[in-house]
Coordinates of C-alpha atoms and ligand atoms in Angstrom, one line a residue:
X1 CA 201.9 156.6 67.9
X2 CA 205.0 157.3 70.1
X3 CA 205.5 160.5 72.1
X4 CA 207.9 163.0 70.5
X5 CA 210.9 162.4 72.7
X6 CA 214.2 164.2 72.9
X7 CA 217.3 162.3 74.1
X8 CA 220.9 163.1 74.5
X9 CA 223.9 161.8 76.4
X10 CA 227.4 162.9 77.4
X11 CA 230.4 160.8 78.4
X12 CA 231.5 161.5 82.0
X13 CA 234.6 163.6 81.6
X14 CA 234.6 165.4 84.9
X15 CA 233.9 169.1 85.5
X16 CA 232.2 170.7 82.5
X17 CA 233.4 174.0 81.2
X18 CA 231.8 177.2 79.8
X19 CA 232.0 175.6 76.3
X20 CA 229.7 172.8 77.4
X21 CA 227.4 175.4 79.2
X22 CA 226.9 177.7 76.2
X23 CA 227.2 175.0 73.5
X24 CA 225.1 172.2 75.0
X25 CA 223.5 172.7 78.4
X26 CA 221.6 175.9 77.7
X27 CA 220.1 174.2 74.7
X28 CA 219.0 171.2 76.8
X29 CA 217.5 173.5 79.4
X30 CA 215.4 175.1 76.7
X31 CA 214.3 171.7 75.3
X32 CA 213.2 170.3 78.6
X33 CA 210.2 172.6 78.7
X34 CA 209.3 171.9 75.0
X35 CA 209.5 168.1 74.9
X36 CA 209.6 165.1 77.1
X37 CA 213.4 164.9 77.4
X38 CA 215.9 162.2 78.5
X39 CA 219.5 163.2 79.4
X40 CA 221.9 160.6 80.5
X41 CA 225.5 160.0 81.5
X42 CA 227.1 157.6 78.9
X43 CA 229.4 155.8 81.4
X44 CA 229.7 152.7 79.3
X45 CA 230.8 154.8 76.4
X46 CA 233.5 156.2 78.5
X47 CA 234.7 152.7 79.2
X48 CA 235.1 152.0 75.5
X49 CA 238.2 154.3 75.5
X50 CA 239.1 154.3 79.3
X51 CA 238.7 150.6 80.0
X52 CA 242.1 150.7 81.6
X53 CA 241.3 153.5 83.9
X54 CA 237.8 153.3 85.3
X55 CA 238.7 155.0 88.6
X56 CA 237.5 158.4 87.5
X57 CA 234.1 157.4 86.0
X58 CA 232.1 157.4 89.2
X59 CA 233.3 160.8 90.5
X60 CA 233.1 162.3 87.0
X61 CA 229.5 161.1 86.7
X62 CA 228.6 162.7 90.0
X63 CA 230.3 166.0 89.2
X64 CA 228.8 166.2 85.7
X65 CA 225.3 165.7 86.9
X66 CA 225.8 168.5 89.4
X67 CA 226.9 170.7 86.5
X68 CA 223.8 169.8 84.6
X69 CA 221.6 170.7 87.6
X70 CA 223.7 173.9 88.0
X71 CA 222.9 174.9 84.4
X72 CA 219.2 174.5 85.2
X73 CA 218.3 171.0 84.1
X74 CA 215.2 170.2 86.3
X75 CA 214.6 166.6 87.3
X76 CA 210.9 167.5 87.6
X77 CA 210.8 168.2 83.8
X78 CA 213.6 166.0 82.3
X79 CA 214.5 162.5 83.0
X80 CA 218.1 162.5 84.1
X81 CA 219.8 159.1 84.4
X82 CA 222.9 157.0 84.1
X83 CA 223.3 154.6 81.1
X84 CA 224.7 151.7 83.2
X85 CA 221.7 151.9 85.5
X86 CA 219.4 151.0 82.7
X87 CA 220.7 147.5 81.8
X88 CA 218.2 147.2 79.0
X89 CA 220.5 149.4 76.8
X90 CA 223.0 146.5 76.9
X91 CA 220.3 144.0 75.9
X92 CA 219.3 146.0 72.9
X93 CA 222.9 146.6 72.0
X94 CA 223.4 142.8 72.0
X95 CA 220.4 142.1 69.9
X96 CA 221.1 144.9 67.4
X97 CA 224.6 143.4 67.1
X98 CA 223.2 140.2 65.7
X99 CA 222.4 141.9 62.4
X100 CA 224.6 145.0 62.4
X101 CA 227.0 144.7 59.4
X102 CA 230.6 144.9 60.4
X103 CA 231.3 147.2 57.5
X104 CA 228.8 149.8 58.8
X105 CA 230.7 150.0 62.0
X106 CA 234.1 150.1 60.4
X107 CA 233.1 152.8 58.0
X108 CA 231.9 155.3 60.7
X109 CA 234.3 158.2 60.1
X110 CA 235.1 158.7 63.8
X111 CA 236.2 155.0 64.1
X112 CA 239.5 155.2 62.2
X113 CA 240.0 158.9 63.1
X114 CA 239.9 158.2 66.9
X115 CA 242.2 155.2 66.6
X116 CA 244.7 157.4 64.8
X117 CA 244.2 160.3 67.2
X118 CA 244.4 158.3 70.5
X119 CA 247.5 156.4 69.4
X120 CA 248.7 155.9 72.9
X121 CA 245.6 153.7 73.6
X122 CA 244.9 150.4 72.1
X123 CA 241.5 150.9 70.6
X124 CA 241.4 147.9 68.4
X125 CA 238.8 146.4 70.8
X126 CA 235.4 144.9 70.3
X127 CA 233.9 147.6 72.7
X128 CA 235.3 150.5 70.7
X129 CA 234.2 149.1 67.4
X130 CA 230.7 148.8 69.0
X131 CA 230.7 152.5 70.2
X132 CA 228.2 153.7 67.6
X133 CA 226.0 150.6 67.9
X134 CA 225.7 151.2 71.7
X135 CA 224.8 154.8 70.9
X136 CA 222.1 153.5 68.5
X137 CA 220.7 151.3 71.3
X138 CA 220.7 154.3 73.6
X139 CA 218.5 156.2 71.2
X140 CA 216.3 153.5 69.7
X141 CA 215.4 152.0 73.1
X142 CA 213.4 155.2 73.9
X143 CA 212.1 155.6 70.3
X144 CA 213.6 159.2 70.5
X145 CA 212.8 161.4 67.5
X146 CA 215.2 164.2 68.2
X147 CA 218.8 163.9 69.3
X148 CA 220.5 167.2 70.1
X149 CA 224.1 166.7 69.2
X150 CA 227.0 168.5 67.6
X151 CA 228.1 168.2 64.0
X152 CA 230.6 165.4 64.9
X153 CA 227.8 163.1 65.9
X154 CA 225.9 163.2 62.6
X155 CA 227.5 160.0 61.2
X156 CA 226.4 158.2 64.4
X157 CA 222.8 159.4 63.9
X158 CA 222.9 158.3 60.2
X159 CA 224.0 154.8 61.2
X160 CA 221.3 154.7 63.9
X161 CA 218.7 155.4 61.3
X162 CA 220.1 152.6 59.1
X163 CA 220.1 150.2 62.0
X164 CA 216.5 151.1 62.8
X165 CA 215.4 150.6 59.2
X166 CA 217.2 147.3 59.0
X167 CA 215.6 146.1 62.2
X168 CA 212.1 147.1 61.0
X169 CA 212.8 145.4 57.7
X170 CA 214.0 142.2 59.3
X171 CA 211.5 141.9 62.1
X172 CA 208.6 144.1 61.2
X173 CA 207.3 141.6 58.7
X174 CA 204.1 140.1 59.8
X175 CA 202.3 137.2 58.1
X176 CA 199.4 138.6 56.2
X177 CA 200.5 142.2 56.9
X178 CA 199.0 143.7 53.8
X179 CA 195.6 142.1 54.4
X180 CA 195.6 143.1 58.0
X181 CA 196.6 146.6 57.2
X182 CA 193.8 146.9 54.6
X183 CA 191.3 145.6 57.2
X184 CA 192.5 148.2 59.6
X185 CA 192.1 150.9 57.0
X186 CA 188.4 150.0 56.7
X187 CA 188.0 150.3 60.5
X188 CA 188.9 154.0 60.2
X189 CA 185.5 154.6 58.6
X190 CA 185.0 155.6 55.0
X191 CA 185.9 159.3 55.3
X192 CA 189.1 158.8 57.2
X193 CA 190.0 155.8 55.2
X194 CA 189.9 157.7 52.0
X195 CA 192.0 160.5 53.5
X196 CA 194.5 158.0 54.8
X197 CA 194.9 156.3 51.5
X198 CA 195.3 159.6 49.7
X199 CA 198.0 160.7 52.1
X200 CA 199.7 157.3 51.8
X201 CA 199.8 157.7 48.0
X202 CA 201.2 161.2 48.3
X203 CA 204.0 159.9 50.5
X204 CA 204.8 156.8 48.5
X205 CA 204.6 158.4 45.1
X206 CA 206.0 161.9 45.8
X207 CA 207.9 161.2 49.0
X208 CA 206.0 164.1 50.7
X209 CA 207.1 164.2 54.3
X210 CA 204.2 166.4 55.1
X211 CA 201.7 163.8 54.0
X212 CA 203.2 161.4 56.5
X213 CA 202.9 163.9 59.3
X214 CA 199.3 164.6 58.4
X215 CA 198.6 160.9 58.3
X216 CA 200.2 160.5 61.7
X217 CA 197.9 163.2 63.0
X218 CA 194.9 161.5 61.5
X219 CA 195.8 158.2 63.2
X220 CA 196.4 159.9 66.5
X221 CA 192.9 161.3 66.4
X222 CA 191.1 158.1 65.2
X223 CA 189.5 156.5 68.2
X224 CA 188.3 153.0 67.3
X225 CA 191.7 151.4 66.5
X226 CA 193.4 148.7 68.5
X227 CA 197.0 149.3 69.3
X228 CA 198.1 146.6 66.9
X229 CA 196.0 148.1 64.1
X230 CA 197.4 151.5 64.8
X231 CA 200.9 150.2 64.5
X232 CA 200.1 148.5 61.3
X233 CA 198.7 151.6 59.8
X234 CA 201.8 153.6 60.8
X235 CA 204.0 151.0 59.1
X236 CA 201.7 150.7 56.1
X237 CA 202.2 154.3 55.3
X238 CA 205.8 153.9 54.7
X239 CA 205.9 150.4 53.2
X240 CA 204.6 147.0 54.1
X241 CA 206.2 146.6 57.6
X242 CA 205.5 147.4 61.2
X243 CA 207.6 150.1 62.7
X244 CA 209.2 148.8 65.8
X245 CA 212.1 151.1 66.1
X246 CA 211.8 154.8 65.3
X247 CA 214.3 156.6 63.1
X248 CA 215.7 159.6 65.0
X249 CA 216.9 162.9 63.6
X250 CA 219.9 165.0 64.8
X251 CA 218.8 168.2 66.3
X252 CA 221.9 170.2 65.4
X253 CA 223.1 172.5 68.0
X254 CA 224.7 175.3 66.0
X255 CA 228.3 175.6 67.0
X256 CA 228.2 178.2 69.7
X257 CA 231.9 178.8 69.1
X258 CA 232.6 179.5 72.7
X259 CA 236.2 180.5 72.4
X260 CA 238.8 179.4 74.9
X261 CA 241.3 181.5 76.7
X262 CA 243.7 181.4 73.8
X263 CA 241.2 182.1 71.1
X264 CA 240.9 178.5 69.9
X265 CA 237.7 176.6 70.6
X266 CA 237.3 175.9 74.3
X267 CA 238.3 172.4 74.9
X268 CA 239.9 170.4 77.7
X269 CA 242.5 169.0 75.3
X270 CA 243.8 172.5 74.5
X271 CA 244.0 173.4 78.2
X272 CA 242.2 176.7 77.5
X273 CA 239.0 176.2 79.6
X274 CA 237.1 177.9 82.4
X275 CA 235.2 175.4 84.4
X276 CA 231.5 176.1 85.0
X277 CA 232.0 176.1 88.8
X278 CA 235.6 177.4 88.9
X279 CA 236.4 179.7 91.8
X280 CA 236.4 183.4 91.3
X281 CA 240.1 183.9 92.1
X282 CA 241.2 181.4 89.5
X283 CA 238.8 182.8 86.9
X284 CA 240.1 186.3 87.5
X285 CA 243.7 185.1 87.2
X286 CA 243.0 183.2 84.0
X287 CA 241.4 186.1 82.3
X288 CA 244.0 188.6 83.5
X289 CA 246.7 186.5 82.0
X290 CA 244.9 185.8 78.7
X291 CA 247.0 186.6 75.6
X292 CA 245.9 189.8 73.7
X293 CA 246.8 191.4 70.4
X294 CA 250.6 190.9 70.3
X295 CA 250.9 194.4 68.6
X296 CA 250.0 196.0 71.9
X297 CA 253.3 195.8 73.7
X298 CA 252.8 199.1 75.5
X299 CA 249.6 200.8 76.5
X300 CA 250.4 203.5 73.8
X301 CA 250.4 200.9 71.0
X302 CA 247.2 200.7 69.1
X303 CA 245.6 197.3 68.8
X304 CA 243.0 195.4 66.8
X305 CA 240.3 193.5 68.7
X306 CA 239.9 191.1 65.8
X307 CA 243.3 189.7 66.7
X308 CA 242.5 189.3 70.4
X309 CA 240.7 186.5 72.2
X310 CA 239.5 188.9 74.8
X311 CA 237.3 190.5 72.1
X312 CA 235.7 187.2 71.5
X313 CA 234.7 187.1 75.1
X314 CA 233.3 190.6 74.9
X315 CA 231.1 189.5 72.1
X316 CA 229.6 186.9 74.2
X317 CA 229.5 188.7 77.5
X318 CA 229.3 192.4 76.9
X319 CA 226.5 194.8 75.9
X320 CA 226.7 197.0 72.8
X321 CA 228.1 200.1 74.6
X322 CA 230.9 198.1 76.2
X323 CA 231.7 196.5 72.8
X324 CA 231.9 200.0 71.2
X325 CA 234.1 201.2 74.1
X326 CA 236.5 198.2 73.5
X327 CA 236.7 198.9 69.8
X328 CA 237.4 202.6 70.2
X329 CA 239.8 202.3 73.2
X330 CA 241.8 199.4 71.7
X331 CA 242.2 200.9 68.2
X332 CA 243.1 204.3 69.6
X333 CA 245.3 203.0 72.5
X334 CA 243.1 204.7 75.1
X335 CA 243.2 201.9 77.7
X336 CA 245.4 199.1 78.8
X337 CA 244.5 195.4 78.3
X338 CA 243.9 194.8 82.0
X339 CA 241.3 197.6 82.0
X340 CA 239.7 196.0 78.9
X341 CA 239.5 192.6 80.6
X342 CA 237.8 193.9 83.8
X343 CA 234.2 194.0 82.5
X344 CA 234.7 190.5 81.1
X345 CA 235.8 189.2 84.5
X346 CA 232.8 190.8 86.1
X347 CA 230.3 189.4 83.6
X348 CA 231.7 185.9 83.7
X349 CA 231.5 185.9 87.5
X350 CA 228.0 187.5 87.5
X351 CA 226.6 184.9 85.1
X352 CA 228.2 182.2 87.1
X353 CA 226.5 183.2 90.3
X354 CA 223.1 181.5 89.8
X355 CA 224.8 178.4 88.6
X356 CA 226.9 178.3 91.8
X357 CA 223.8 178.8 93.9
X358 CA 221.9 176.0 92.3
X359 CA 225.0 173.7 92.6
X360 CA 225.5 174.4 96.3
X361 CA 222.5 172.4 97.5
X362 CA 223.9 169.3 95.7
X363 CA 227.5 169.9 96.9
X364 CA 226.2 170.2 100.5
X365 CA 224.1 167.0 100.1
X366 CA 225.5 164.5 97.6
X367 CA 222.7 162.1 98.4
X368 CA 220.3 164.4 96.6
X369 CA 222.2 163.8 93.4
X370 CA 222.2 160.0 93.9
X371 CA 218.4 160.1 94.4
X372 CA 217.9 162.2 91.3
X373 CA 219.9 159.6 89.3
X374 CA 218.1 156.7 91.0
X375 CA 214.6 158.2 90.2
X376 CA 215.5 159.1 86.7
X377 CA 217.0 155.7 85.9
X378 CA 213.9 154.1 87.3
X379 CA 211.7 156.2 85.0
X380 CA 214.0 155.6 82.0
X381 CA 213.9 151.8 82.7
X382 CA 210.1 151.8 82.4
X383 CA 210.3 153.4 79.0
X384 CA 213.1 151.1 77.9
X385 CA 211.2 148.1 79.0
X386 CA 208.2 148.9 76.8
X387 CA 210.4 148.9 73.7
X388 CA 212.2 145.8 74.8
X389 CA 209.0 143.9 75.1
X390 CA 208.2 144.6 71.4
X391 CA 211.8 143.9 70.4
X392 CA 211.9 140.5 72.2
X393 CA 208.6 139.5 70.8
X394 CA 209.5 140.1 67.2
X395 CA 212.9 138.4 67.6
X396 CA 211.3 135.2 68.9
X397 CA 212.2 135.9 72.5
X398 CA 208.7 136.7 73.8
Ligands
LIG1 N1 228.8 159.8 71.5 C1 228.2 161.0 72.2 C2 229.4 162.0 72.4 O1 230.5 161.7 72.4 C3 227.7 160.6 73.6 C4 226.5 159.7 73.4 C5 226.4 158.4 73.8 C6 225.2 160.1 72.9 N2 225.1 157.9 73.5 C7 224.4 158.9 73.0 C8 224.7 161.3 72.4 C9 223.1 158.9 72.5 C10 223.4 161.3 71.9 C11 222.6 160.1 72.0 O2 229.1 163.1 72.6
SF4_2 FE1 242.4 192.8 73.4 FE2 241.1 194.7 74.8 FE3 243.8 194.6 74.7 FE4 242.4 195.4 72.6 S1 242.5 196.4 74.5 S2 244.2 194.0 72.6 S3 240.7 194.0 72.7 S4 242.4 193.1 75.6

């Protein structure tokens, strides 16, 4: 009934680093050729924690979109936009808020955690409590089925599904739904109707997800249904309600474990990052001063790559012969650490080259970025408006 959309967002935090590139962006780039994708800058979400310091949001948004384009996101394939440019997100957020139980928001694990963690900020605000509800609106407004995110976002996705279910429960009730659905079944023709009812039974009695998928395919193929009847039959499969908002699933990006310069996970808060578009000189210096196995005080001291963050970089950036060379030379004290780091420096710089080239066009002409965002936001708005028409109608605002 709805196209199988992928959606994800990122708060504007300024220049992205190699952890974002390997952990998130490469995955987005792959997805853009497999599904209709929407990727957006969650600038309102940034304000939930940075409401006292909005000055960086605009420049961070711009730089971040350049990093996306540098990584290979293609505005001809994916819809790239900015949350605050699609005002409909705010409308859905408001309307979902009418029935969202406070307890659900308070119980989201990140809520209390973040308040604890960011002690220097006052996060006992309405906006911060609403963070996951705004995220739910971001997702539900496009009826997105897949949301590529990291492990930390799973509770938000769970709550989004609960919000969708509750919405459909409250507003998907239609007078005489059961009868209208049964009428619609007949319109399928006797053969398809029989198949449809069998699949419905299999799902309702055995909970077989596969049966639902087959039934969806069957409905997609059937030609003589009105849009309203089709929606009824989708809803009738799962219960006795119309499906207005679609329940999304997290598409877990497996932790790429891009290590930082100190061996911990690469993260801005640890100060151990290499920016995607950092200049060569600075990258070289950072890698040359990386800590190594502390046992290797002198070149003649044997080391253990397992105790060295440089080895973690080799595992990402070096081929098998180079890795074997590192193992042997380190354990047998055949080389100095600077020599060991040299191929890493070269690979990081080599891999960065195409990113820099792609970014250059946008650095030279910032208006290109602005028009990509404007076009993407326009496209996103059209999709969002379709959902909002249905939402308003069932909430008595038609
Ligand atoms: N909360 C997400 C994060 O911190 C960002 C985000 C906002 C998001 N809205 C979203 C992610 C919708 C996926 C879908 O990473
Ligand atoms: Fe690390 Fe390489 Fe030095 Fe061994 S030789 S400690 S792997 S930098």
